[in-house]
Amino acid sequence: MSSYLHGTDISVAEVTNVGSLGFWVLAGGSEYFVPFEDYPVFQTATVRQIFDMEQLSPTQLHWPGLDADIETDALDDPEKYSLVWKEH
């Protein structure tokens, strides 16, 4: 008896490393670098808070202790996503 369906992705997203400039996330078979400069909510976070990450969907990463979310699309192609909110 098998505990999973064949062809179902059972991998879990995880933070793999934290450095002085940012951290790395493994999700969906890809590794992403999250720079502290672009995501300042993580600059003052503890290592424990950074490692406490959930994958809410195949493209959405969430840090509950920081109330922070990142779409993997924004990490794939950051030029398409403004990181600074501007009032119109």
PDB file of C-alpha atoms in Angstrom:
ATOM      1  CA  MET A   1       0.000   0.000   0.000  1.00  0.00           C
ATOM      2  CA  SER A   2       1.273   3.452  -0.906  1.00  0.00           C
ATOM      3  CA  SER A   3       0.800   6.612   1.134  1.00  0.00           C
ATOM      4  CA  TYR A   4       0.787   8.920  -1.873  1.00  0.00           C
ATOM      5  CA  LEU A   5      -0.695   9.069  -5.351  1.00  0.00           C
ATOM      6  CA  HIS A   6       1.615   8.379  -8.250  1.00  0.00           C
ATOM      7  CA  GLY A   7       2.495  11.569 -10.067  1.00  0.00           C
ATOM      8  CA  THR A   8       1.592  13.781  -7.130  1.00  0.00           C
ATOM      9  CA  ASP A   9       4.254  16.274  -6.080  1.00  0.00           C
ATOM     10  CA  ILE A  10       4.897  15.672  -2.390  1.00  0.00           C
ATOM     11  CA  SER A  11       7.860  18.027  -2.053  1.00  0.00           C
ATOM     12  CA  VAL A  12       7.618  20.743   0.549  1.00  0.00           C
ATOM     13  CA  ALA A  13       9.000  24.245   0.172  1.00  0.00           C
ATOM     14  CA  GLU A  14      11.776  25.055   2.610  1.00  0.00           C
ATOM     15  CA  VAL A  15      14.329  27.699   3.480  1.00  0.00           C
ATOM     16  CA  THR A  16      17.714  26.108   2.801  1.00  0.00           C
ATOM     17  CA  ASN A  17      20.211  28.760   3.895  1.00  0.00           C
ATOM     18  CA  VAL A  18      20.389  32.216   5.451  1.00  0.00           C
ATOM     19  CA  GLY A  19      23.273  34.549   4.636  1.00  0.00           C
ATOM     20  CA  SER A  20      24.211  38.139   5.331  1.00  0.00           C
ATOM     21  CA  LEU A  21      22.504  39.441   2.160  1.00  0.00           C
ATOM     22  CA  GLY A  22      19.405  37.252   2.112  1.00  0.00           C
ATOM     23  CA  PHE A  23      18.218  33.670   2.140  1.00  0.00           C
ATOM     24  CA  TRP A  24      17.495  30.789  -0.220  1.00  0.00           C
ATOM     25  CA  VAL A  25      14.182  28.992  -0.646  1.00  0.00           C
ATOM     26  CA  LEU A  26      13.648  25.656  -2.383  1.00  0.00           C
ATOM     27  CA  ALA A  27      10.124  25.437  -3.831  1.00  0.00           C
ATOM     28  CA  GLY A  28       8.638  23.523  -6.731  1.00  0.00           C
ATOM     29  CA  GLY A  29      11.996  22.106  -7.749  1.00  0.00           C
ATOM     30  CA  SER A  30      13.575  25.570  -8.074  1.00  0.00           C
ATOM     31  CA  GLU A  31      15.851  27.461  -5.729  1.00  0.00           C
ATOM     32  CA  TYR A  32      15.237  31.171  -5.183  1.00  0.00           C
ATOM     33  CA  PHE A  33      17.321  33.871  -3.515  1.00  0.00           C
ATOM     34  CA  VAL A  34      15.369  36.376  -1.416  1.00  0.00           C
ATOM     35  CA  PRO A  35      17.543  39.489  -0.909  1.00  0.00           C
ATOM     36  CA  PHE A  36      17.038  41.421   2.326  1.00  0.00           C
ATOM     37  CA  GLU A  37      17.462  44.662   0.367  1.00  0.00           C
ATOM     38  CA  ASP A  38      14.353  43.920  -1.721  1.00  0.00           C
ATOM     39  CA  TYR A  39      12.326  42.377   1.122  1.00  0.00           C
ATOM     40  CA  PRO A  40      13.089  44.520   4.202  1.00  0.00           C
ATOM     41  CA  VAL A  41      10.552  42.700   6.403  1.00  0.00           C
ATOM     42  CA  PHE A  42      13.180  39.959   6.698  1.00  0.00           C
ATOM     43  CA  GLN A  43      16.065  42.293   7.672  1.00  0.00           C
ATOM     44  CA  THR A  44      15.096  42.344  11.335  1.00  0.00           C
ATOM     45  CA  ALA A  45      13.572  38.861  11.427  1.00  0.00           C
ATOM     46  CA  THR A  46      15.134  36.126  13.496  1.00  0.00           C
ATOM     47  CA  VAL A  47      16.519  33.048  11.781  1.00  0.00           C
ATOM     48  CA  ARG A  48      13.667  31.075  13.352  1.00  0.00           C
ATOM     49  CA  GLN A  49      11.103  33.451  11.797  1.00  0.00           C
ATOM     50  CA  ILE A  50      12.731  33.111   8.375  1.00  0.00           C
ATOM     51  CA  PHE A  51      12.753  29.305   8.571  1.00  0.00           C
ATOM     52  CA  ASP A  52       9.090  29.297   9.679  1.00  0.00           C
ATOM     53  CA  MET A  53       7.703  29.322   6.139  1.00  0.00           C
ATOM     54  CA  GLU A  54       4.573  27.750   4.676  1.00  0.00           C
ATOM     55  CA  GLN A  55       3.736  27.083   1.047  1.00  0.00           C
ATOM     56  CA  LEU A  56       0.090  28.123   0.631  1.00  0.00           C
ATOM     57  CA  SER A  57      -0.077  27.211  -3.063  1.00  0.00           C
ATOM     58  CA  PRO A  58       2.400  26.121  -5.738  1.00  0.00           C
ATOM     59  CA  THR A  59       3.400  29.775  -6.192  1.00  0.00           C
ATOM     60  CA  GLN A  60       2.694  31.416  -2.828  1.00  0.00           C
ATOM     61  CA  LEU A  61       5.113  31.381   0.111  1.00  0.00           C
ATOM     62  CA  HIS A  62       4.015  32.676   3.517  1.00  0.00           C
ATOM     63  CA  TRP A  63       5.803  33.542   6.770  1.00  0.00           C
ATOM     64  CA  PRO A  64       3.094  33.542   9.480  1.00  0.00           C
ATOM     65  CA  GLY A  65       5.237  35.092  12.215  1.00  0.00           C
ATOM     66  CA  LEU A  66       6.068  38.025   9.947  1.00  0.00           C
ATOM     67  CA  ASP A  67       2.727  38.263   8.106  1.00  0.00           C
ATOM     68  CA  ALA A  68       4.732  38.236   4.863  1.00  0.00           C
ATOM     69  CA  ASP A  69       3.949  36.639   1.503  1.00  0.00           C
ATOM     70  CA  ILE A  70       6.026  36.235  -1.644  1.00  0.00           C
ATOM     71  CA  GLU A  71       4.874  34.862  -4.984  1.00  0.00           C
ATOM     72  CA  THR A  72       7.537  32.739  -6.673  1.00  0.00           C
ATOM     73  CA  ASP A  73       6.723  34.575  -9.924  1.00  0.00           C
ATOM     74  CA  ALA A  74       8.137  37.737  -8.306  1.00  0.00           C
ATOM     75  CA  LEU A  75      11.357  35.861  -7.523  1.00  0.00           C
ATOM     76  CA  ASP A  76      11.525  34.405 -11.055  1.00  0.00           C
ATOM     77  CA  ASP A  77      11.112  37.777 -12.764  1.00  0.00           C
ATOM     78  CA  PRO A  78      11.457  40.648 -10.255  1.00  0.00           C
ATOM     79  CA  GLU A  79      11.386  43.343 -12.966  1.00  0.00           C
ATOM     80  CA  LYS A  80       7.693  42.586 -13.548  1.00  0.00           C
ATOM     81  CA  TYR A  81       6.782  43.234  -9.909  1.00  0.00           C
ATOM     82  CA  SER A  82       7.120  46.586  -8.209  1.00  0.00           C
ATOM     83  CA  LEU A  83       8.342  46.194  -4.641  1.00  0.00           C
ATOM     84  CA  VAL A  84       7.484  49.794  -3.750  1.00  0.00           C
ATOM     85  CA  TRP A  85       3.855  50.810  -3.314  1.00  0.00           C
ATOM     86  CA  LYS A  86       2.955  54.143  -4.887  1.00  0.00           C
ATOM     87  CA  GLU A  87      -0.300  56.062  -4.471  1.00  0.00           C
ATOM     88  CA  HIS A  88      -1.816  57.058  -7.814  1.00  0.00           C
TER      89      HIS A  88
END
